[in-house]
mmCIF file of C-alpha atoms in Angstrom:
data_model
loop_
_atom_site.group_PDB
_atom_site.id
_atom_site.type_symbol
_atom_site.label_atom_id
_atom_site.label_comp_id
_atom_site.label_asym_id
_atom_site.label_seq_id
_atom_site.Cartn_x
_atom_site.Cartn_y
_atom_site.Cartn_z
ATOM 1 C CA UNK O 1 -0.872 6.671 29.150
ATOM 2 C CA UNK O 2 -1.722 8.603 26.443
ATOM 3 C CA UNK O 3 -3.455 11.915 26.925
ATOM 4 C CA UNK O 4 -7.094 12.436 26.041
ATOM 5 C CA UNK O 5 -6.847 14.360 22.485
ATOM 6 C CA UNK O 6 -8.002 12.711 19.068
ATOM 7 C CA UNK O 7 -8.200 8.815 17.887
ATOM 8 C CA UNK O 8 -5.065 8.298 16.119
ATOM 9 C CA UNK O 9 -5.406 6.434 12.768
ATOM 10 C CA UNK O 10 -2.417 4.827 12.062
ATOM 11 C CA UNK O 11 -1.640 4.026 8.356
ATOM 12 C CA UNK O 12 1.167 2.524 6.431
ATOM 13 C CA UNK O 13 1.417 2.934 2.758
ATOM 14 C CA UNK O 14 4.171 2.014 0.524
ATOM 15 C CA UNK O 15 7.089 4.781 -0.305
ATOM 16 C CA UNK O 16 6.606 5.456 -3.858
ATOM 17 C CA UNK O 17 2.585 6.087 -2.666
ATOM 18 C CA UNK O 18 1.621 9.879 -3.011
ATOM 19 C CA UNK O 19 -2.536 9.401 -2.838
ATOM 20 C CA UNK O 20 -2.715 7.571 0.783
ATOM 21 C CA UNK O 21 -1.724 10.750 2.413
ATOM 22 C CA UNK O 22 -3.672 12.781 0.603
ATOM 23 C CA UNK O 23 -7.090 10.743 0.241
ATOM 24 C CA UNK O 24 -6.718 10.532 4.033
ATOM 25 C CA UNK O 25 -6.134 13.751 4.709
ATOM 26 C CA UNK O 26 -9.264 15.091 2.684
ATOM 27 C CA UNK O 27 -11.077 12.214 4.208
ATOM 28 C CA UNK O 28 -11.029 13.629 8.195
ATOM 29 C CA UNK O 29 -10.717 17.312 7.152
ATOM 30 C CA UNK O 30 -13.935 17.628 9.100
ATOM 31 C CA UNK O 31 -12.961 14.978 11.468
ATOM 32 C CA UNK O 32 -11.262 16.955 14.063
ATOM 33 C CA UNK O 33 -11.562 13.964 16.470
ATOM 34 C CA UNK O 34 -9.139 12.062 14.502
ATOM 35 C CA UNK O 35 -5.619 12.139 14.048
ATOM 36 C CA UNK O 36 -4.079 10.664 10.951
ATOM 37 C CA UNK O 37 -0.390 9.582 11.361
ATOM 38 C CA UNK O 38 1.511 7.701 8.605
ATOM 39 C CA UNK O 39 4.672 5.581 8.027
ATOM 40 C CA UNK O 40 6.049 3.897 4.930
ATOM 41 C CA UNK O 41 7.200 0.621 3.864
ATOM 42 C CA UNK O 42 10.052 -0.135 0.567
ATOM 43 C CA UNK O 43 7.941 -0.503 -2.204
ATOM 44 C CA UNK O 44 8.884 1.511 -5.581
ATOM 45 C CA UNK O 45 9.474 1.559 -8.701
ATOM 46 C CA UNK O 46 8.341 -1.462 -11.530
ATOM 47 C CA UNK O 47 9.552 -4.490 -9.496
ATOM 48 C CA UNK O 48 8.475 -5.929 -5.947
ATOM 49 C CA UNK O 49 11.008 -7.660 -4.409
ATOM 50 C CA UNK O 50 7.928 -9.758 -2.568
ATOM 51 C CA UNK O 51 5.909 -10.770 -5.312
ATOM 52 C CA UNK O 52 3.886 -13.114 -3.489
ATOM 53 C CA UNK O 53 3.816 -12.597 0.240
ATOM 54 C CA UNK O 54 4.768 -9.243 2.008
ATOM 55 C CA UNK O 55 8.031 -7.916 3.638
ATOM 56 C CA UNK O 56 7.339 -8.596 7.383
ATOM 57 C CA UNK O 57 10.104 -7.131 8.751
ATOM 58 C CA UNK O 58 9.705 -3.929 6.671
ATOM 59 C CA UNK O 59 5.894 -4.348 7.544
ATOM 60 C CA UNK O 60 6.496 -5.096 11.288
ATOM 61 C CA UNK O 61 9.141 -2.382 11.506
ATOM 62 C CA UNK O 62 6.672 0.362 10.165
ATOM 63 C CA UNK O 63 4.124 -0.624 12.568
ATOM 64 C CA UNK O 64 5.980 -0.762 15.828
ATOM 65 C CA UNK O 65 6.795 3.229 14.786
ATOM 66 C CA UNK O 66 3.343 3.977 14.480
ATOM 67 C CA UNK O 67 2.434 2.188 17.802
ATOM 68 C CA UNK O 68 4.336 4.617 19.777
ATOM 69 C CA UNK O 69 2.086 7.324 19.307
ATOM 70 C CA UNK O 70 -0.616 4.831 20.733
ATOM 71 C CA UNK O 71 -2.673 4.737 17.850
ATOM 72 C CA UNK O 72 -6.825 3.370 17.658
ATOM 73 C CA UNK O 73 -5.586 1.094 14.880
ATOM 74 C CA UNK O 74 -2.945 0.644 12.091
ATOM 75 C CA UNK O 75 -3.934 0.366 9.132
ATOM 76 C CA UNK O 76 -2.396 -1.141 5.963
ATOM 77 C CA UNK O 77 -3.519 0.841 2.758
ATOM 78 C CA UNK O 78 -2.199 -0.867 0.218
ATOM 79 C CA UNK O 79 -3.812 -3.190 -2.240
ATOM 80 C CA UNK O 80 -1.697 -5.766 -2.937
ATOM 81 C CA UNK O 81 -3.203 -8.775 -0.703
ATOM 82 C CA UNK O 82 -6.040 -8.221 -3.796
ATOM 83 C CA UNK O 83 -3.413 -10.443 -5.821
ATOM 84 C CA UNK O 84 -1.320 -12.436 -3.207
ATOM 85 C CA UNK O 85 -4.322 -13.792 -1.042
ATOM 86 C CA UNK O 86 -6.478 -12.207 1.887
ATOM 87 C CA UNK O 87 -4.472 -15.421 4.058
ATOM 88 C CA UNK O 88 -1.909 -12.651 3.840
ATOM 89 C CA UNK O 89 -3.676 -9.697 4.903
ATOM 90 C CA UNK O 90 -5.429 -11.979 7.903
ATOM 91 C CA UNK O 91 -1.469 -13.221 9.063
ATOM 92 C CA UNK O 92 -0.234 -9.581 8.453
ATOM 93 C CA UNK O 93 -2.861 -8.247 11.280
ATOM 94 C CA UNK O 94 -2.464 -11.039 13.871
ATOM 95 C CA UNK O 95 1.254 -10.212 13.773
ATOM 96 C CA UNK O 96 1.083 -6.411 14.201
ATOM 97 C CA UNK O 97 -1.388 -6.866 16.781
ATOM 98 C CA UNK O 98 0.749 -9.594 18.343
ATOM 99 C CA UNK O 99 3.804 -7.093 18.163
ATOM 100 C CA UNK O 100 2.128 -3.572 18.624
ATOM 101 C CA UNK O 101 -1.089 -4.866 20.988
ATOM 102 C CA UNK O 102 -3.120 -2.578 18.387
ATOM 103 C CA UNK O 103 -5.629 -4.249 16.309
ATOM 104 C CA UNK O 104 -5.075 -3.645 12.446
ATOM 105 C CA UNK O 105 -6.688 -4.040 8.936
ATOM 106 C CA UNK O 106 -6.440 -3.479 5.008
ATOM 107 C CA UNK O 107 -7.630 -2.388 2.104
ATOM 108 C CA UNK O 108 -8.298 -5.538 1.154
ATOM 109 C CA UNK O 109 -9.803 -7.280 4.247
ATOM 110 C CA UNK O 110 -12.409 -4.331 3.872
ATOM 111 C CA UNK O 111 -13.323 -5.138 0.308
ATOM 112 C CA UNK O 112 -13.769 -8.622 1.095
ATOM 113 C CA UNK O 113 -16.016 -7.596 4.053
ATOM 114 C CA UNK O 114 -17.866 -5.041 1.752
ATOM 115 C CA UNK O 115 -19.095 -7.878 -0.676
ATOM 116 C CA UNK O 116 -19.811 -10.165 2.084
ATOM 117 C CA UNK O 117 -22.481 -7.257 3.137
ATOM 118 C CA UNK O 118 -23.243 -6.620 -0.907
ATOM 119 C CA UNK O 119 -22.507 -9.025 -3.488
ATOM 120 C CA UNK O 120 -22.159 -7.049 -6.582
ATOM 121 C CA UNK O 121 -20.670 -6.699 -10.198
ATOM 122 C CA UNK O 122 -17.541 -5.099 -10.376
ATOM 123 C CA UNK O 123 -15.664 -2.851 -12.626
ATOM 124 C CA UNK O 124 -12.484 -2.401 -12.193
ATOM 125 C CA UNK O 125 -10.604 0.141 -13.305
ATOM 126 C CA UNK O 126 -6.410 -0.298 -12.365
ATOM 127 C CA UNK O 127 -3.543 1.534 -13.913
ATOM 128 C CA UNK O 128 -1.649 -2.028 -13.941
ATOM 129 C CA UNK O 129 0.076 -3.701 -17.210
ATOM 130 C CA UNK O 130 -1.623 -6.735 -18.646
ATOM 131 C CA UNK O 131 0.274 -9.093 -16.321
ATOM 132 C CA UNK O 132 -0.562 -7.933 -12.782
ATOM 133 C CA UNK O 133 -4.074 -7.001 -14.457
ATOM 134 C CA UNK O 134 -4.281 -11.144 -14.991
ATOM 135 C CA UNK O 135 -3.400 -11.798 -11.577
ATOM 136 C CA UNK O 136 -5.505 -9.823 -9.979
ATOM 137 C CA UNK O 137 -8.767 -11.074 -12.289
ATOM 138 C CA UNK O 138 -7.436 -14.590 -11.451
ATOM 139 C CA UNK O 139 -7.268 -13.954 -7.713
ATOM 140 C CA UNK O 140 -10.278 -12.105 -7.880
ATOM 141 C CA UNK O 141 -12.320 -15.243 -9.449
ATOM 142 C CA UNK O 142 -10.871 -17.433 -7.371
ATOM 143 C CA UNK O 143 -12.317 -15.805 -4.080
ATOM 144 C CA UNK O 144 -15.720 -15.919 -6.121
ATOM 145 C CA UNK O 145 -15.609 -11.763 -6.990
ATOM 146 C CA UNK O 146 -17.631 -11.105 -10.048
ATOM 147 C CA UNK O 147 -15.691 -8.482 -12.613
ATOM 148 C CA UNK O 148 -18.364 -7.783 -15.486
ATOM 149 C CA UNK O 149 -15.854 -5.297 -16.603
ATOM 150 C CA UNK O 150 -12.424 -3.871 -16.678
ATOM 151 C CA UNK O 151 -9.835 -1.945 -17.638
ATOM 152 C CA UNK O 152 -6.534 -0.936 -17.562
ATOM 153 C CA UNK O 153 -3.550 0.941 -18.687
ATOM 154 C CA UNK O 154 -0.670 -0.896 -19.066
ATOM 155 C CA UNK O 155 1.628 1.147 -16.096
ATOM 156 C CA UNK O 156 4.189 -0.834 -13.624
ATOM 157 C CA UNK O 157 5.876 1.819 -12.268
ATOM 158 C CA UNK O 158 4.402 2.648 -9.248
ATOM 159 C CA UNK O 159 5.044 6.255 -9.147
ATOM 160 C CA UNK O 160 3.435 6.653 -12.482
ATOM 161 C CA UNK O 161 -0.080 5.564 -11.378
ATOM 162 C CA UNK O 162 -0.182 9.167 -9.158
ATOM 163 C CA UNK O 163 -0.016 10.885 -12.310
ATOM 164 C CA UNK O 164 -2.390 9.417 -14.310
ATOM 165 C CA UNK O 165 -4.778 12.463 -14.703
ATOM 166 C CA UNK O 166 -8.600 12.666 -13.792
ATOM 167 C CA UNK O 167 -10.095 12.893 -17.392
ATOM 168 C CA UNK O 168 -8.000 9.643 -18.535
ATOM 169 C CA UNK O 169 -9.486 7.724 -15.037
ATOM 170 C CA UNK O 170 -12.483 9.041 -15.840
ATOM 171 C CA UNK O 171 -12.320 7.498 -19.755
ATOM 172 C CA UNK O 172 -11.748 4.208 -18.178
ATOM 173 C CA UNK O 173 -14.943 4.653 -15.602
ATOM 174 C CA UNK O 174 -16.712 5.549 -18.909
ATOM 175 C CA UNK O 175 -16.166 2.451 -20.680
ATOM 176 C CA UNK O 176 -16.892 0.164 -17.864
ATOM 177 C CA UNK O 177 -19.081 2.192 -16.044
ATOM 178 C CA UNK O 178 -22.579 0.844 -18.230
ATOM 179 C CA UNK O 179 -21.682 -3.074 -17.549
ATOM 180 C CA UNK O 180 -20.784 -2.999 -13.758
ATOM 181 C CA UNK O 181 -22.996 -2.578 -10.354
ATOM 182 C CA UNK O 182 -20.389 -0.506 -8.507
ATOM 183 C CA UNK O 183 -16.508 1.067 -10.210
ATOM 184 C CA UNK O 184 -13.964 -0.376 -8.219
ATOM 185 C CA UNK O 185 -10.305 1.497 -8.055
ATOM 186 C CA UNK O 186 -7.933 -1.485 -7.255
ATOM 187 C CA UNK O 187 -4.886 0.456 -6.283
ATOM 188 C CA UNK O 188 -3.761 2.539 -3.399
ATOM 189 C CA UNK O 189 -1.619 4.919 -5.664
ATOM 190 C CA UNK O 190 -3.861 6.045 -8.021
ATOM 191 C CA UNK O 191 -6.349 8.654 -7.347
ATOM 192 C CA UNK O 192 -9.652 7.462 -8.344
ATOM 193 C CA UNK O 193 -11.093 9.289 -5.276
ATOM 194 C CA UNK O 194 -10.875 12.484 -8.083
ATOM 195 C CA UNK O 195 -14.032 11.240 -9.599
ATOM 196 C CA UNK O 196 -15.915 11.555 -6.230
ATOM 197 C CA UNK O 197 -18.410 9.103 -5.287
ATOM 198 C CA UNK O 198 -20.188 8.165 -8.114
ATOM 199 C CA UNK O 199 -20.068 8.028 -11.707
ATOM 200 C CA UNK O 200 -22.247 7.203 -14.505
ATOM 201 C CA UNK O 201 -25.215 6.689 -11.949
ATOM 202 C CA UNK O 202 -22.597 3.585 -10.386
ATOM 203 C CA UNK O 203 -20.930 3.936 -7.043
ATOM 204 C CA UNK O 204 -17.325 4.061 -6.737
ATOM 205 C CA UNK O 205 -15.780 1.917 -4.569
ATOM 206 C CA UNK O 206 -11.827 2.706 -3.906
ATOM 207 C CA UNK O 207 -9.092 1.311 -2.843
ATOM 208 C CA UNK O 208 -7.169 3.852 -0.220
ATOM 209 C CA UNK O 209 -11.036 5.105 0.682
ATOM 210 C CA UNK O 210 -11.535 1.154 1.774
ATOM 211 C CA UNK O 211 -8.984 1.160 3.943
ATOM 212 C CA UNK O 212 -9.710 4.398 5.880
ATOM 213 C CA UNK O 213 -13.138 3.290 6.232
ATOM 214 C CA UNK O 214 -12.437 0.026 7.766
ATOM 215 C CA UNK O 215 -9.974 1.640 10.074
ATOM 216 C CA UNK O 216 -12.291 4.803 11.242
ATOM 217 C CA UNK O 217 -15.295 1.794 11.358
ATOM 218 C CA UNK O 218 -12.540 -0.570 14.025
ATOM 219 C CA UNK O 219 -11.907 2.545 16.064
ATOM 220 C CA UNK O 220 -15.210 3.343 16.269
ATOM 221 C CA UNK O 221 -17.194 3.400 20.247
#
């Protein structure tokens, strides 16, 4: 039993992320009543070893370590089930809670929700080279998304999306910002969450702030 203290949000994020943490962090700094604990899964560098489904045993692993501290829920900030299929996401949940007995969701799982609640257009803005850029419009049409707009740099090193700076983010919210509903940041490592909450008169809709919300929103009474 654990003792009476703060909800634990439990969150893993891959290890070459350096925004989850932080976004988090800034997110509950007036949330005393919640905890935020983290662990980390093998995904670096400019090539995924998983291209199309996830590591479960990495994933699995990361969660059991987080259900120790008896967390609310666990959390998977990342947002690569965006590309790969929300089947994934939905299979990657029913086995942590079958493993952990701690009910878990995504990034992605909460955008999906989001435009279930408000179909809009999106922009989105990604750090991603033209490839994973495709895939992710592809998968995105396919699941009946609308992008009016996007843009993106060209990056596939993961690290390197952290250090894209603010003014560059902020060029590509400009140029997509006037043929969009809402800004969408599609990726857990790159710190759209700079530009605040707007921009342009358009909301901004992000990635790593997605999957907080939809964890804070399972654990809530």
């Amino acid at each position: 039993m654990r003792l009476a203290g703060p909800k634990i949000l439990a969150t893993i994020t891959p290890s070459g992320n350096t925004v989850v943490e932080a976004v988090t962090q800034a997110m509950l700094r007036d949330r005393p009543d919640v905890l935020p604990i983290f662990s980390r899964i093998a995904v670096h560098g400019g090539a995924d070893p998983f291209p199309d489904c996830y590591d479960l045993d990495g994933m699995l692993g990361a969660a059991t370590l987080l259900s120790h501290a008896r967390p609310g829920v666990i959390v998977w900030n990342g947002s690569k089930g965006g590309v790969i299929g929300l089947d994934h996401d939905r299979d990657l949940c029913a086995r942590i809670a079958a493993v952990t007995g701690i009910g878990a969701t995504t990034s992605a799982l909460a955008l999906e929700a989001r435009l279930a609640a408000r179909p809009v257009r999106l922009g989105l803005v990604t750090p991603y080279n033209d490839a994973y850029q495709r895939r992710l419009l592809d998968a995105f049409a396919a699941r009946g998304w609308q992008v009016s707009a996007e843009d993106h740099l060209g990056l596939s090193d993961n690290l390197s999306y952290a250090a894209v700076p603010r003014a560059e983010i902020a060029a590509q919210a400009a140029r997509v910002a006037p043929h969009c509903d809402v800004l969408l940041g599609w990726c857990t490592n790159y710190p759209v969450p700079l530009l605040g909450t707007e921009f342009g008169g358009k909301p901004i809709w992000d990635a790593t702030v997605l999957g907080v919300e939809a964890g804070l929103e399972m654990m809530a009474p």
